[in-house]
Tab-separated table of C-alpha atoms in Angstrom:
chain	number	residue	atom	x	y	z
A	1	UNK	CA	124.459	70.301	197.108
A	2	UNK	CA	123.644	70.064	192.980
A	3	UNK	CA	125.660	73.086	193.094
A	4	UNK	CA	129.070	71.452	194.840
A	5	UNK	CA	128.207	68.157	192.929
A	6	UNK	CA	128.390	69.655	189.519
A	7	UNK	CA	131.471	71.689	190.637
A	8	UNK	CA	132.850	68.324	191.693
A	9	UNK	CA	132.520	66.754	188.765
A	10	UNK	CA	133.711	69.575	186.626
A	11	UNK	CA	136.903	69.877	188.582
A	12	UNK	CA	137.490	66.482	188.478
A	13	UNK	CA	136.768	66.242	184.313
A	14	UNK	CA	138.964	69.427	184.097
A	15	UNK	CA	141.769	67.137	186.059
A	16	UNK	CA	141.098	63.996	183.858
A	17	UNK	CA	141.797	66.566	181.010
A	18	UNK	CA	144.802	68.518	182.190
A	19	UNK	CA	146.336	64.944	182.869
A	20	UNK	CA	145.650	63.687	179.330
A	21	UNK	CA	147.126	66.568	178.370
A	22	UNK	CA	150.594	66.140	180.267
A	23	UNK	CA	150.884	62.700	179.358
A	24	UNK	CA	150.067	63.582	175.747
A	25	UNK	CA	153.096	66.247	176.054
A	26	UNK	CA	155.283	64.510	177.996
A	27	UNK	CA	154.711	60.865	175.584
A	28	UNK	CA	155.895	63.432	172.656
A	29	UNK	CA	158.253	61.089	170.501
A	30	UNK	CA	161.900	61.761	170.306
A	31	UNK	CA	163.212	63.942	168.011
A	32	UNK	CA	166.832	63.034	167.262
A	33	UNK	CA	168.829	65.302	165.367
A	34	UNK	CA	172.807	64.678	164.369
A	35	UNK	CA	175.240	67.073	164.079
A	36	UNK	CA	179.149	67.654	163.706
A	37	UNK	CA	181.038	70.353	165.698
A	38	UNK	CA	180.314	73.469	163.959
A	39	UNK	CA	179.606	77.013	164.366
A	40	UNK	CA	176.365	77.016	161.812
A	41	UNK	CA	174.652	74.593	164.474
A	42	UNK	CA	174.762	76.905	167.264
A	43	UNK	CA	171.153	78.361	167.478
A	44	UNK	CA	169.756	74.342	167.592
A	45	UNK	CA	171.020	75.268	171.299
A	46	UNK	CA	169.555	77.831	171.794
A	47	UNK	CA	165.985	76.444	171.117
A	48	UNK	CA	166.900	74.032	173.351
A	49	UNK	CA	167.601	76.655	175.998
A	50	UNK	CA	165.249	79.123	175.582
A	51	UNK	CA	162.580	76.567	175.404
A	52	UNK	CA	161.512	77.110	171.644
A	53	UNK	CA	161.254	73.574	170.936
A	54	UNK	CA	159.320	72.513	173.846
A	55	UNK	CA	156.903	75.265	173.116
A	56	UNK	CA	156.487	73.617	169.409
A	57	UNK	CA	155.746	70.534	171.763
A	58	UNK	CA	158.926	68.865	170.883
A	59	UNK	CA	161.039	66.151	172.318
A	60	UNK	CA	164.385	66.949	170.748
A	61	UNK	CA	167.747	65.603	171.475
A	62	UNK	CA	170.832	66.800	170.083
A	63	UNK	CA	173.835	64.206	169.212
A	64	UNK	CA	177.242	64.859	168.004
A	65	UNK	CA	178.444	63.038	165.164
A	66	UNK	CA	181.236	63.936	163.544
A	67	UNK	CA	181.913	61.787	160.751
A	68	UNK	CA	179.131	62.187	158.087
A	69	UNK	CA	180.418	58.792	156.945
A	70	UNK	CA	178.803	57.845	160.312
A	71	UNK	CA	175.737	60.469	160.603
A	72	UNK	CA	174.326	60.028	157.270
A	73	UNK	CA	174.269	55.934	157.276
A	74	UNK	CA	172.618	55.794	160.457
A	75	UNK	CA	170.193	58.451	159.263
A	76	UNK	CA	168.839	55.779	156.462
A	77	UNK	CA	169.133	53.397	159.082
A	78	UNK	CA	166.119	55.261	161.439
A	79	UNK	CA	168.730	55.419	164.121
A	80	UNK	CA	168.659	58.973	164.291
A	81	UNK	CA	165.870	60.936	162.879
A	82	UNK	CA	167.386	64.467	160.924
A	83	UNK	CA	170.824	65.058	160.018
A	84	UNK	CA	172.848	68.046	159.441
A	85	UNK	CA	175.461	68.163	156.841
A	86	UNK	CA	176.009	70.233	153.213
A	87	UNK	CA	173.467	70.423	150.685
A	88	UNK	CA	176.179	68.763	148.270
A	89	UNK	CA	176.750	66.068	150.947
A	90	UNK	CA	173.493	64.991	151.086
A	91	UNK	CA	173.710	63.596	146.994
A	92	UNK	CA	176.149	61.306	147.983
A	93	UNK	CA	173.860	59.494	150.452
A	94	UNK	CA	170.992	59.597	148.353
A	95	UNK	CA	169.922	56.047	146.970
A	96	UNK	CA	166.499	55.089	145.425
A	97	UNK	CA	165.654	52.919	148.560
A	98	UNK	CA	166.231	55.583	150.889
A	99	UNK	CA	165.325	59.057	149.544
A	100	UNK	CA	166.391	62.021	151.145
A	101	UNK	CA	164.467	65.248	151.442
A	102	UNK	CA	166.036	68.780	152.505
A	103	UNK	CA	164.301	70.527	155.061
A	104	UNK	CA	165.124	73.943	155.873
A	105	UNK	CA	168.896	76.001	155.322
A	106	UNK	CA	170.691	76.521	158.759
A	107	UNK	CA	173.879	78.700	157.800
A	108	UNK	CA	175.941	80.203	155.188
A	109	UNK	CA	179.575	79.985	154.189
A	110	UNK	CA	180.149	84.420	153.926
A	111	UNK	CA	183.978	84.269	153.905
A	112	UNK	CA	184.388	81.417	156.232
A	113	UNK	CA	186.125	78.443	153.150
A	114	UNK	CA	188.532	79.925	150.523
A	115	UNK	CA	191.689	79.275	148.892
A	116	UNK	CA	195.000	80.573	149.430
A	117	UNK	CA	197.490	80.536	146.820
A	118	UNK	CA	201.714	81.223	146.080
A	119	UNK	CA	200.945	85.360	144.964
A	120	UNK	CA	201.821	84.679	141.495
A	121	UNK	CA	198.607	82.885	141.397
A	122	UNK	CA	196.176	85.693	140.692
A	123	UNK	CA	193.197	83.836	139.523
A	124	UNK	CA	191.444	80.330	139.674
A	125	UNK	CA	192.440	79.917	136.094
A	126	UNK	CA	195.796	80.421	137.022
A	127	UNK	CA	195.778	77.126	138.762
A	128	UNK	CA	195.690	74.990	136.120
A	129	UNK	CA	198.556	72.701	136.190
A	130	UNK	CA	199.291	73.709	139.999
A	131	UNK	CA	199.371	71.795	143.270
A	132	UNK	CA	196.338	72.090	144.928
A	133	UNK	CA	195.175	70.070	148.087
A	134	UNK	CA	192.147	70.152	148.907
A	135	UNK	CA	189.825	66.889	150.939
A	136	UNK	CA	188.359	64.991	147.642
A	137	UNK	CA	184.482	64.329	148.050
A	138	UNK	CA	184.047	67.200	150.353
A	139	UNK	CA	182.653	70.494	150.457
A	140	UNK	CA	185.892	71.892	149.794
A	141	UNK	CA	185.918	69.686	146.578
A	142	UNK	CA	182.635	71.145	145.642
A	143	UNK	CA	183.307	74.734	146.410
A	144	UNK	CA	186.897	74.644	144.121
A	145	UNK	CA	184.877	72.207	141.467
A	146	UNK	CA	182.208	75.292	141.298
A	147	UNK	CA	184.762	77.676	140.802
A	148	UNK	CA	186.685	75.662	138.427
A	149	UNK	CA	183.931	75.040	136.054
A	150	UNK	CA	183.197	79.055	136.013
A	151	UNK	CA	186.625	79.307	135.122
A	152	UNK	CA	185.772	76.487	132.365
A	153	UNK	CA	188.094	73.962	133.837
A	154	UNK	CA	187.835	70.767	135.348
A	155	UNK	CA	189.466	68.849	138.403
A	156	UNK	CA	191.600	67.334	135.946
A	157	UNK	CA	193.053	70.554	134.610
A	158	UNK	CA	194.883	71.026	138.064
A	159	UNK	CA	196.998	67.891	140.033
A	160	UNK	CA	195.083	67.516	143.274
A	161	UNK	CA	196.537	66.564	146.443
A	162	UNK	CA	194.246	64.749	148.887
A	163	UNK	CA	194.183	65.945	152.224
A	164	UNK	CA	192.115	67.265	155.230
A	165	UNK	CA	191.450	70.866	155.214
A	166	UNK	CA	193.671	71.857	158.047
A	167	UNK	CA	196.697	69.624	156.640
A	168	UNK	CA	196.063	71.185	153.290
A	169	UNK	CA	196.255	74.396	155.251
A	170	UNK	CA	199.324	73.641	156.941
A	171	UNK	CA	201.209	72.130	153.331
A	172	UNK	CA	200.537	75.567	152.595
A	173	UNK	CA	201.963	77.209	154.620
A	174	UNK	CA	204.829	75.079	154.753
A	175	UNK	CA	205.571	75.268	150.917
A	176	UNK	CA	204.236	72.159	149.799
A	177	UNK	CA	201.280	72.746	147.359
A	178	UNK	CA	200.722	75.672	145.564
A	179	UNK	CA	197.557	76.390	146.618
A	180	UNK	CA	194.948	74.592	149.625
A	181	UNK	CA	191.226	75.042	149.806
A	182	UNK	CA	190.407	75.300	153.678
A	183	UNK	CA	189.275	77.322	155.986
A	184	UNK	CA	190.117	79.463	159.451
A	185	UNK	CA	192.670	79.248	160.874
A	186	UNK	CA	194.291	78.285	158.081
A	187	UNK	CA	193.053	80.789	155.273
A	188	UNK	CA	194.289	83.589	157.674
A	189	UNK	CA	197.861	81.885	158.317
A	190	UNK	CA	197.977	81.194	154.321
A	191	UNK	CA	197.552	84.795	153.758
A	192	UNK	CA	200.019	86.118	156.860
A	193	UNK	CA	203.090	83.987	154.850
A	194	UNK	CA	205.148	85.946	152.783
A	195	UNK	CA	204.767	83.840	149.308
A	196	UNK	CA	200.167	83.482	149.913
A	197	UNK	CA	197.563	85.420	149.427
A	198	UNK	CA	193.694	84.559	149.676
A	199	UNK	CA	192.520	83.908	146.066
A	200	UNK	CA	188.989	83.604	146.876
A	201	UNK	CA	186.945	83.124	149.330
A	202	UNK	CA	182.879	82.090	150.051
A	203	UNK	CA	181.902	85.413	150.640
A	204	UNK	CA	182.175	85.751	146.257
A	205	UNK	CA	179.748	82.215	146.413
A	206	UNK	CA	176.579	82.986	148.320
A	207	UNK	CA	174.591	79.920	148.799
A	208	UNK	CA	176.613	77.352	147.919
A	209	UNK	CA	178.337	75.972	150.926
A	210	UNK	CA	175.117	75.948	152.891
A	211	UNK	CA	174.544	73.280	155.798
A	212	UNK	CA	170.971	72.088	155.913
A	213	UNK	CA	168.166	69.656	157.524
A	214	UNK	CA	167.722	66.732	155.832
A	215	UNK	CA	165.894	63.761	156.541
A	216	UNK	CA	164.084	60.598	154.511
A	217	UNK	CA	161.139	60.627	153.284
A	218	UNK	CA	159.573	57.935	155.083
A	219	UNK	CA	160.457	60.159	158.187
A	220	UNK	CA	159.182	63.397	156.849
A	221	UNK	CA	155.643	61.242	155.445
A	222	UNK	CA	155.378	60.100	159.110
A	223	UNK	CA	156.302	63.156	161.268
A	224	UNK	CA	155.777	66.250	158.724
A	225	UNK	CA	154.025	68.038	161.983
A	226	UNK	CA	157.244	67.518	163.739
A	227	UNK	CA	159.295	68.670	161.132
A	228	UNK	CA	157.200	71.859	160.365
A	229	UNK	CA	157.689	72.526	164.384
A	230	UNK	CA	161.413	71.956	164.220
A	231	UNK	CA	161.244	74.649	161.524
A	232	UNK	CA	159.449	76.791	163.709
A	233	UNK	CA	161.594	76.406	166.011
A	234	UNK	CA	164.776	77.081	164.165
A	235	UNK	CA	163.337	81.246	163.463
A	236	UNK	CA	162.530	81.322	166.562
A	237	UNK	CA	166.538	80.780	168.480
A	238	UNK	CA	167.546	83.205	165.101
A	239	UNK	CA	165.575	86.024	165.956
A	240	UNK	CA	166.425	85.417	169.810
A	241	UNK	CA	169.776	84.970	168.739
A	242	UNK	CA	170.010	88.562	166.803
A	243	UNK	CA	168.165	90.243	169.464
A	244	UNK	CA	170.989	88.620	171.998
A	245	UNK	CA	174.482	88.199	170.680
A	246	UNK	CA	176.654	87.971	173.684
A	247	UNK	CA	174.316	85.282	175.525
A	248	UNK	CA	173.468	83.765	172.241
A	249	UNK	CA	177.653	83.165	171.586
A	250	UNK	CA	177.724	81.471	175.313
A	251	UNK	CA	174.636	79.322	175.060
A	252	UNK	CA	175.889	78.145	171.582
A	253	UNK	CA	180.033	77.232	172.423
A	254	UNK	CA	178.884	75.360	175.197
A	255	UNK	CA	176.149	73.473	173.389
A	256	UNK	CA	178.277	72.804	170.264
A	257	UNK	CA	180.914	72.265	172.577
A	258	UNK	CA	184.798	70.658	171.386
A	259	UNK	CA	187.330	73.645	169.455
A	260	UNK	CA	184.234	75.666	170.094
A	261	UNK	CA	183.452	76.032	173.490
A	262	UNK	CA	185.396	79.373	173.966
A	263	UNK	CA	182.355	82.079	173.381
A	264	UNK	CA	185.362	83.921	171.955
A	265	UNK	CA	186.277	81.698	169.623
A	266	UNK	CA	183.095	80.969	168.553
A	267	UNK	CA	182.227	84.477	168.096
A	268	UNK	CA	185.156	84.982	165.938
A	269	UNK	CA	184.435	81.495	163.549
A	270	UNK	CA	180.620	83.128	163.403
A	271	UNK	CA	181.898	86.279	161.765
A	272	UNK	CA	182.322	83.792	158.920
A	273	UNK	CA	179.152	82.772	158.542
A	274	UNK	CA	175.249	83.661	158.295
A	275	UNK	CA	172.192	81.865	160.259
A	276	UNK	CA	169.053	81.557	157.941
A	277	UNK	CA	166.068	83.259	159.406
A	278	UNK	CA	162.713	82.718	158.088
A	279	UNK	CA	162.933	85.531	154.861
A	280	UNK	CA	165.740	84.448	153.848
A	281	UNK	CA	165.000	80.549	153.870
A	282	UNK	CA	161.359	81.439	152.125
A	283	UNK	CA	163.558	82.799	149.347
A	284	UNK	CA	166.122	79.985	149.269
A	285	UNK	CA	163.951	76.952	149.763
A	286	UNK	CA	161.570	78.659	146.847
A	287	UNK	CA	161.396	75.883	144.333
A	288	UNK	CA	161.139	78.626	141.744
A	289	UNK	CA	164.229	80.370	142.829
A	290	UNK	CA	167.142	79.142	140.755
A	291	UNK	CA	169.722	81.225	142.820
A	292	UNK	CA	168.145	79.354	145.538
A	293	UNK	CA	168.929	76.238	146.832
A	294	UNK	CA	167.569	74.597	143.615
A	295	UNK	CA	170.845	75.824	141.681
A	296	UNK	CA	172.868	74.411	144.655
A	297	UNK	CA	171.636	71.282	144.170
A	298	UNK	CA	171.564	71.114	140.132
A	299	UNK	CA	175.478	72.338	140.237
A	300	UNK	CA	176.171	69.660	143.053
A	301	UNK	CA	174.328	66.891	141.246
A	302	UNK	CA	176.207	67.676	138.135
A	303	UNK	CA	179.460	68.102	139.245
A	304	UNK	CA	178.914	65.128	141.544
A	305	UNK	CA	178.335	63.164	138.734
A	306	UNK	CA	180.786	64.046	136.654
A	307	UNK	CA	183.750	63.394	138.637
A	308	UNK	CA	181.893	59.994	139.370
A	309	UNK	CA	181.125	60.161	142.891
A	310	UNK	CA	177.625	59.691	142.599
A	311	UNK	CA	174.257	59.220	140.045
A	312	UNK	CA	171.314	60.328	141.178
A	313	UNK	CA	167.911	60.085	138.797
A	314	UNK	CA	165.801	62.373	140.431
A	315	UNK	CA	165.212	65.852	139.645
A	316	UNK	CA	166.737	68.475	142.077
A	317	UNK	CA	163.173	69.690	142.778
A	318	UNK	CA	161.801	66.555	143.717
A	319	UNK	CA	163.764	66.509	146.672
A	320	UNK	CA	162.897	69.654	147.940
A	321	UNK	CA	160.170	69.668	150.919
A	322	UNK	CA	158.845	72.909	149.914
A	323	UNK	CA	156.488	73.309	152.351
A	324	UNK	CA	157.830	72.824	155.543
A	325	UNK	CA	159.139	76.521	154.947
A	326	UNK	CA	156.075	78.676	155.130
């Protein structure tokens, strides 16, 4: 009787237990994460699928926001809790009452931005005094600023056209400018016309136009567990999604869904990019590393600052959350 008593009353502690423990798991807080339609965001699905964040003990949902005008606002506003967007990006939404941190890298421009150009443009020098559209305070802005300055020119040595990458494509194409940064479709159709060629492309720039988790850092003070999970999570889809490219490419255009949601097409737009696994984002987040995404930020900052979009007084290291990478 002792015997089925003491059973009792373990079985019944070991059911008081396994019910705190569900409720525990299941009163997980909501992880909201932002993203636009892109290829680079893919493997977020995948965890999602596969069950990587749940077994990090995550509550995540995934949100589309396309306008960062719209995504990074509401970020500082608590409405959503991690944003994706460009490391450069992020500067511009940085203010002293709402400090950002970057998190981890999620992709890699390898070919997929560039800059077609009339063939008698053979270099980025070569542009100087040229038509070139390109969409100001964007990535594409950034990328041409970067090359520029190598060159050791400036925006204002070249007469910039404003315009969205695809229109900037399509002027192009059509005659209009000498010369568009954009990307695919459009760097393909640039080079297919009988007066373009591609100039450059991001392939010649690794590291620079890299899309990455950000957040504030009230945010990461309160829920660095969560964050260091989400991270976890992140290798996790990568290495599934290596080990599984077909079914990785399906899960990921319907997750990311809109001009994506062909596994085709997606495959194809991937080509033009790299997914950060855990080696390589150990050597990019390294605070030490210059190449990494320190000298991203430092170029971005300056550059940023020059052409007056932004002043930031904080050092590019300081917002760097080192150790959520491990």
């Amino acid at each position: 009787m002792k015997r089925f008593l003491s059973k009792l009353c373990l079985s019944g502690v070991a059911l008081m237990t396994a019910a705190s423990l569900t409720n525990t798991a299941s009163a997980a807080e909501e992880l909201t994460i932002a993203h636009s339609t892109w290829v680079g965001y893919g493997p977020l699905y995948i965890a999602q699928e596969e069950g990587f964040f749940k077994d990090e003990g995550l509550d995540v949902k995934l949100v589309v926001m396309e306008d960062v005008k719209t995504r990074m606002p509401a970020l500082a506003a608590g409405r959503i809790d991690v944003a994706v967007t460009t490391i450069d990006t992020v500067l511009g939404f940085y203010t002293p009452e709402h400090p950002l941190s970057y998190l981890f890298a999620l992709d890699d421009s390898r070919g997929g931005d560039g800059i077609v150009a009339n063939k008698d443009i053979t270099s980025v020098a070569d542009l100087k005094g040229k038509n070139v559209a390109f969409t100001e305070g964007s990535v594409s802005q950034f990328f041409l600023s970067v090359l520029l300055k190598d060159a050791g020119m400036k925006l204002s040595d070249i007469n910039a056209m404003n315009m969205s990458a695809g229109d900037a494509g399509a002027a192009f194409v059509a005659k209009r400018v000498d010369a568009a940064v954009t990307w695919e479709p459009w760097l393909t159709r640039g080079q297919d016309t009988e007066h373009g060629h591609l100039l450059v492309d991001s392939t010649k720039t690794p590291g620079l136009i890299t899309d990455i988790m950000v957040t504030t850092n009230d945010t990461l003070e309160k829920r660095r567990p969560e964050m260091e999970a989400l991270y976890r999570a992140w290798t996790k889809a990568i290495a599934w999604q290596k080990e599984n490219e077909q079914a990785a490419d399906v899960i990921m255009a319907k997750g990311v869904g809109g001009w994506l949601e062909d596994p085709a097409v997606f495959a194809e737009t991937r080509a033009g990019i790299v997914f950060y696994d855990a080696d390589m984002n150990a050597k990019f987040m390294d605070t030490g590393n210059s190449d990494g995404i320190l000298g991203t930020i430092a170029n971005a900052k300056a550059l940023g600052e020059e052409a007056g979009l932004f002043s930031i007084d904080a050092e590019p290291a300081s917002l760097i959350a080192a150790d959520i990478v491990k």
